[in-house]
C-alpha cells in the first residue's frame, strides 16, 4: 500500500519542478513542504502555498549558493552585533563562516525541533 501523503508530496514537488524549471527540485524542499502538506491538506492549495514559500526562499537553493552565503553573512553580522563574545568564541574555533548553521537556515529549523515545535516556530516566524 502506498502512502497517500507521500504521493501528494511527490506530485507537488514534481509540479513545482516544472513550475520553476530553472531551479527544479533540490534536496531539502520536501522538508519545507511536509509541514505545509500536514497543515493544508488540499493538494492544490498546498502547492500554491509552497510556491509562495519558495518565492521567498528559493535563492537559498541556488547552485552557486550565493543566497545561502548572504544569509550566513547576515547571521554572522547579527551575532557580532548582538553577542560579541559568542562571535569572538566562534572566531577562536575557526567557525567564522557559520557553515554549521547552513541546515538551520535552509530548512527553517525543521530538523532541529520536533514537529509540533517546528509548526509553532514557523507560525511565529511567518506572521
PDB file of C-alpha atoms in Angstrom:
ATOM      1  CA  UNK A   1       0.000   0.000   0.000  1.00  0.00           C
ATOM      2  CA  UNK A   2       1.314   3.427  -0.909  1.00  0.00           C
ATOM      3  CA  UNK A   3       1.165   6.371   1.473  1.00  0.00           C
ATOM      4  CA  UNK A   4      -1.282   8.959   0.121  1.00  0.00           C
ATOM      5  CA  UNK A   5       0.656  11.874   1.633  1.00  0.00           C
ATOM      6  CA  UNK A   6       3.916  10.737   0.061  1.00  0.00           C
ATOM      7  CA  UNK A   7       2.163  10.577  -3.302  1.00  0.00           C
ATOM      8  CA  UNK A   8       0.739  14.089  -2.784  1.00  0.00           C
ATOM      9  CA  UNK A   9       4.181  15.345  -1.831  1.00  0.00           C
ATOM     10  CA  UNK A  10       5.708  13.749  -4.918  1.00  0.00           C
ATOM     11  CA  UNK A  11       3.092  15.342  -7.189  1.00  0.00           C
ATOM     12  CA  UNK A  12       3.530  18.781  -5.602  1.00  0.00           C
ATOM     13  CA  UNK A  13       7.317  18.652  -5.838  1.00  0.00           C
ATOM     14  CA  UNK A  14       7.169  17.413  -9.426  1.00  0.00           C
ATOM     15  CA  UNK A  15       4.702  20.159 -10.339  1.00  0.00           C
ATOM     16  CA  UNK A  16       6.940  22.725  -8.653  1.00  0.00           C
ATOM     17  CA  UNK A  17       9.985  21.466 -10.567  1.00  0.00           C
ATOM     18  CA  UNK A  18       8.102  22.190 -13.795  1.00  0.00           C
ATOM     19  CA  UNK A  19       6.620  25.436 -12.463  1.00  0.00           C
ATOM     20  CA  UNK A  20      10.072  26.761 -11.565  1.00  0.00           C
ATOM     21  CA  UNK A  21      12.012  24.898 -14.226  1.00  0.00           C
ATOM     22  CA  UNK A  22      15.210  26.928 -13.799  1.00  0.00           C
ATOM     23  CA  UNK A  23      15.507  25.890 -10.171  1.00  0.00           C
ATOM     24  CA  UNK A  24      13.893  22.463 -10.420  1.00  0.00           C
ATOM     25  CA  UNK A  25      13.887  20.153  -7.420  1.00  0.00           C
ATOM     26  CA  UNK A  26      16.566  20.436  -4.748  1.00  0.00           C
ATOM     27  CA  UNK A  27      17.250  18.360  -1.699  1.00  0.00           C
ATOM     28  CA  UNK A  28      15.557  19.930   1.306  1.00  0.00           C
ATOM     29  CA  UNK A  29      12.425  21.076  -0.490  1.00  0.00           C
ATOM     30  CA  UNK A  30      10.499  18.088   0.834  1.00  0.00           C
ATOM     31  CA  UNK A  31      11.419  19.187   4.374  1.00  0.00           C
ATOM     32  CA  UNK A  32       9.795  22.547   3.710  1.00  0.00           C
ATOM     33  CA  UNK A  33       6.771  21.008   2.009  1.00  0.00           C
ATOM     34  CA  UNK A  34       5.936  18.388   4.656  1.00  0.00           C
ATOM     35  CA  UNK A  35       4.626  20.781   7.352  1.00  0.00           C
ATOM     36  CA  UNK A  36       2.652  22.693   4.728  1.00  0.00           C
ATOM     37  CA  UNK A  37       1.037  19.498   3.488  1.00  0.00           C
ATOM     38  CA  UNK A  38       0.258  18.471   7.056  1.00  0.00           C
ATOM     39  CA  UNK A  39      -1.439  21.821   7.690  1.00  0.00           C
ATOM     40  CA  UNK A  40      -3.005  22.403   4.265  1.00  0.00           C
ATOM     41  CA  UNK A  41      -4.257  19.027   3.141  1.00  0.00           C
ATOM     42  CA  UNK A  42      -5.762  20.232  -0.129  1.00  0.00           C
ATOM     43  CA  UNK A  43      -3.121  19.464  -2.740  1.00  0.00           C
ATOM     44  CA  UNK A  44      -3.742  22.495  -4.964  1.00  0.00           C
ATOM     45  CA  UNK A  45      -3.810  24.954  -2.062  1.00  0.00           C
ATOM     46  CA  UNK A  46      -0.697  23.379  -0.614  1.00  0.00           C
ATOM     47  CA  UNK A  47       1.095  23.680  -3.964  1.00  0.00           C
ATOM     48  CA  UNK A  48       0.389  27.405  -4.159  1.00  0.00           C
ATOM     49  CA  UNK A  49       1.460  27.940  -0.557  1.00  0.00           C
ATOM     50  CA  UNK A  50       4.669  26.086  -1.366  1.00  0.00           C
ATOM     51  CA  UNK A  51       5.169  28.321  -4.407  1.00  0.00           C
ATOM     52  CA  UNK A  52       4.786  31.348  -2.111  1.00  0.00           C
ATOM     53  CA  UNK A  53       7.249  29.942   0.392  1.00  0.00           C
ATOM     54  CA  UNK A  54       9.753  29.111  -2.315  1.00  0.00           C
ATOM     55  CA  UNK A  55       9.446  32.579  -3.840  1.00  0.00           C
ATOM     56  CA  UNK A  56      10.866  33.850  -0.530  1.00  0.00           C
ATOM     57  CA  UNK A  57      13.480  31.117  -0.053  1.00  0.00           C
ATOM     58  CA  UNK A  58      14.479  29.864  -3.494  1.00  0.00           C
ATOM     59  CA  UNK A  59      17.774  31.806  -3.508  1.00  0.00           C
ATOM     60  CA  UNK A  60      18.889  29.520  -0.684  1.00  0.00           C
ATOM     61  CA  UNK A  61      18.704  26.626  -3.148  1.00  0.00           C
ATOM     62  CA  UNK A  62      20.818  28.225  -5.902  1.00  0.00           C
ATOM     63  CA  UNK A  63      23.616  26.028  -7.173  1.00  0.00           C
ATOM     64  CA  UNK A  64      26.220  28.720  -6.570  1.00  0.00           C
ATOM     65  CA  UNK A  65      24.902  29.064  -3.004  1.00  0.00           C
ATOM     66  CA  UNK A  66      25.077  32.874  -3.101  1.00  0.00           C
ATOM     67  CA  UNK A  67      21.684  33.178  -1.419  1.00  0.00           C
ATOM     68  CA  UNK A  68      22.726  30.972   1.457  1.00  0.00           C
ATOM     69  CA  UNK A  69      26.059  32.741   1.828  1.00  0.00           C
ATOM     70  CA  UNK A  70      24.216  36.069   2.093  1.00  0.00           C
ATOM     71  CA  UNK A  71      22.088  34.635   4.902  1.00  0.00           C
ATOM     72  CA  UNK A  72      25.154  33.247   6.680  1.00  0.00           C
ATOM     73  CA  UNK A  73      26.873  36.617   6.398  1.00  0.00           C
ATOM     74  CA  UNK A  74      23.783  38.368   7.787  1.00  0.00           C
ATOM     75  CA  UNK A  75      23.674  35.893  10.680  1.00  0.00           C
ATOM     76  CA  UNK A  76      27.369  36.451  11.349  1.00  0.00           C
ATOM     77  CA  UNK A  77      26.846  40.213  11.460  1.00  0.00           C
ATOM     78  CA  UNK A  78      23.867  39.836  13.803  1.00  0.00           C
ATOM     79  CA  UNK A  79      25.810  37.644  16.206  1.00  0.00           C
ATOM     80  CA  UNK A  80      28.768  40.018  16.011  1.00  0.00           C
ATOM     81  CA  UNK A  81      26.475  42.936  16.893  1.00  0.00           C
ATOM     82  CA  UNK A  82      24.262  41.244  19.492  1.00  0.00           C
ATOM     83  CA  UNK A  83      26.740  38.880  21.163  1.00  0.00           C
ATOM     84  CA  UNK A  84      30.362  39.924  20.539  1.00  0.00           C
ATOM     85  CA  UNK A  85      31.658  37.321  22.996  1.00  0.00           C
ATOM     86  CA  UNK A  86      29.986  34.482  21.132  1.00  0.00           C
ATOM     87  CA  UNK A  87      31.261  35.879  17.848  1.00  0.00           C
ATOM     88  CA  UNK A  88      34.789  36.007  19.280  1.00  0.00           C
ATOM     89  CA  UNK A  89      34.449  32.422  20.505  1.00  0.00           C
ATOM     90  CA  UNK A  90      33.433  31.276  17.018  1.00  0.00           C
ATOM     91  CA  UNK A  91      36.490  33.092  15.675  1.00  0.00           C
ATOM     92  CA  UNK A  92      38.764  31.244  18.109  1.00  0.00           C
ATOM     93  CA  UNK A  93      37.195  27.957  16.997  1.00  0.00           C
ATOM     94  CA  UNK A  94      37.735  28.907  13.325  1.00  0.00           C
ATOM     95  CA  UNK A  95      33.970  28.975  12.707  1.00  0.00           C
ATOM     96  CA  UNK A  96      33.675  32.455  11.270  1.00  0.00           C
ATOM     97  CA  UNK A  97      31.917  31.269   8.123  1.00  0.00           C
ATOM     98  CA  UNK A  98      28.945  29.958  10.182  1.00  0.00           C
ATOM     99  CA  UNK A  99      28.567  26.949   7.884  1.00  0.00           C
ATOM    100  CA  UNK A 100      27.374  24.935  10.872  1.00  0.00           C
ATOM    101  CA  UNK A 101      24.164  26.998  10.598  1.00  0.00           C
ATOM    102  CA  UNK A 102      23.574  26.076   6.941  1.00  0.00           C
ATOM    103  CA  UNK A 103      20.897  23.440   7.574  1.00  0.00           C
ATOM    104  CA  UNK A 104      19.176  25.605  10.191  1.00  0.00           C
ATOM    105  CA  UNK A 105      18.683  28.415   7.690  1.00  0.00           C
ATOM    106  CA  UNK A 106      17.945  26.243   4.658  1.00  0.00           C
ATOM    107  CA  UNK A 107      15.234  24.201   6.371  1.00  0.00           C
ATOM    108  CA  UNK A 108      13.991  26.867   8.803  1.00  0.00           C
ATOM    109  CA  UNK A 109      14.994  24.693  11.789  1.00  0.00           C
ATOM    110  CA  UNK A 110      12.705  21.875  10.560  1.00  0.00           C
ATOM    111  CA  UNK A 111      15.111  19.116  11.622  1.00  0.00           C
ATOM    112  CA  UNK A 112      16.236  20.788  14.825  1.00  0.00           C
ATOM    113  CA  UNK A 113      12.884  20.720  16.632  1.00  0.00           C
ATOM    114  CA  UNK A 114      10.121  18.186  16.999  1.00  0.00           C
ATOM    115  CA  UNK A 115       7.271  18.587  14.543  1.00  0.00           C
ATOM    116  CA  UNK A 116       4.859  20.420  16.857  1.00  0.00           C
ATOM    117  CA  UNK A 117       7.529  22.919  17.911  1.00  0.00           C
ATOM    118  CA  UNK A 118       8.530  23.372  14.279  1.00  0.00           C
ATOM    119  CA  UNK A 119       4.955  24.278  13.331  1.00  0.00           C
ATOM    120  CA  UNK A 120       4.766  26.745  16.211  1.00  0.00           C
ATOM    121  CA  UNK A 121       8.106  28.314  15.250  1.00  0.00           C
ATOM    122  CA  UNK A 122       7.141  28.633  11.600  1.00  0.00           C
ATOM    123  CA  UNK A 123       3.846  30.246  12.533  1.00  0.00           C
ATOM    124  CA  UNK A 124       5.678  32.788  14.681  1.00  0.00           C
ATOM    125  CA  UNK A 125       8.298  33.481  12.002  1.00  0.00           C
ATOM    126  CA  UNK A 126       5.806  33.905   9.186  1.00  0.00           C
ATOM    127  CA  UNK A 127       3.168  36.024  10.892  1.00  0.00           C
TER     128      UNK A 127
END
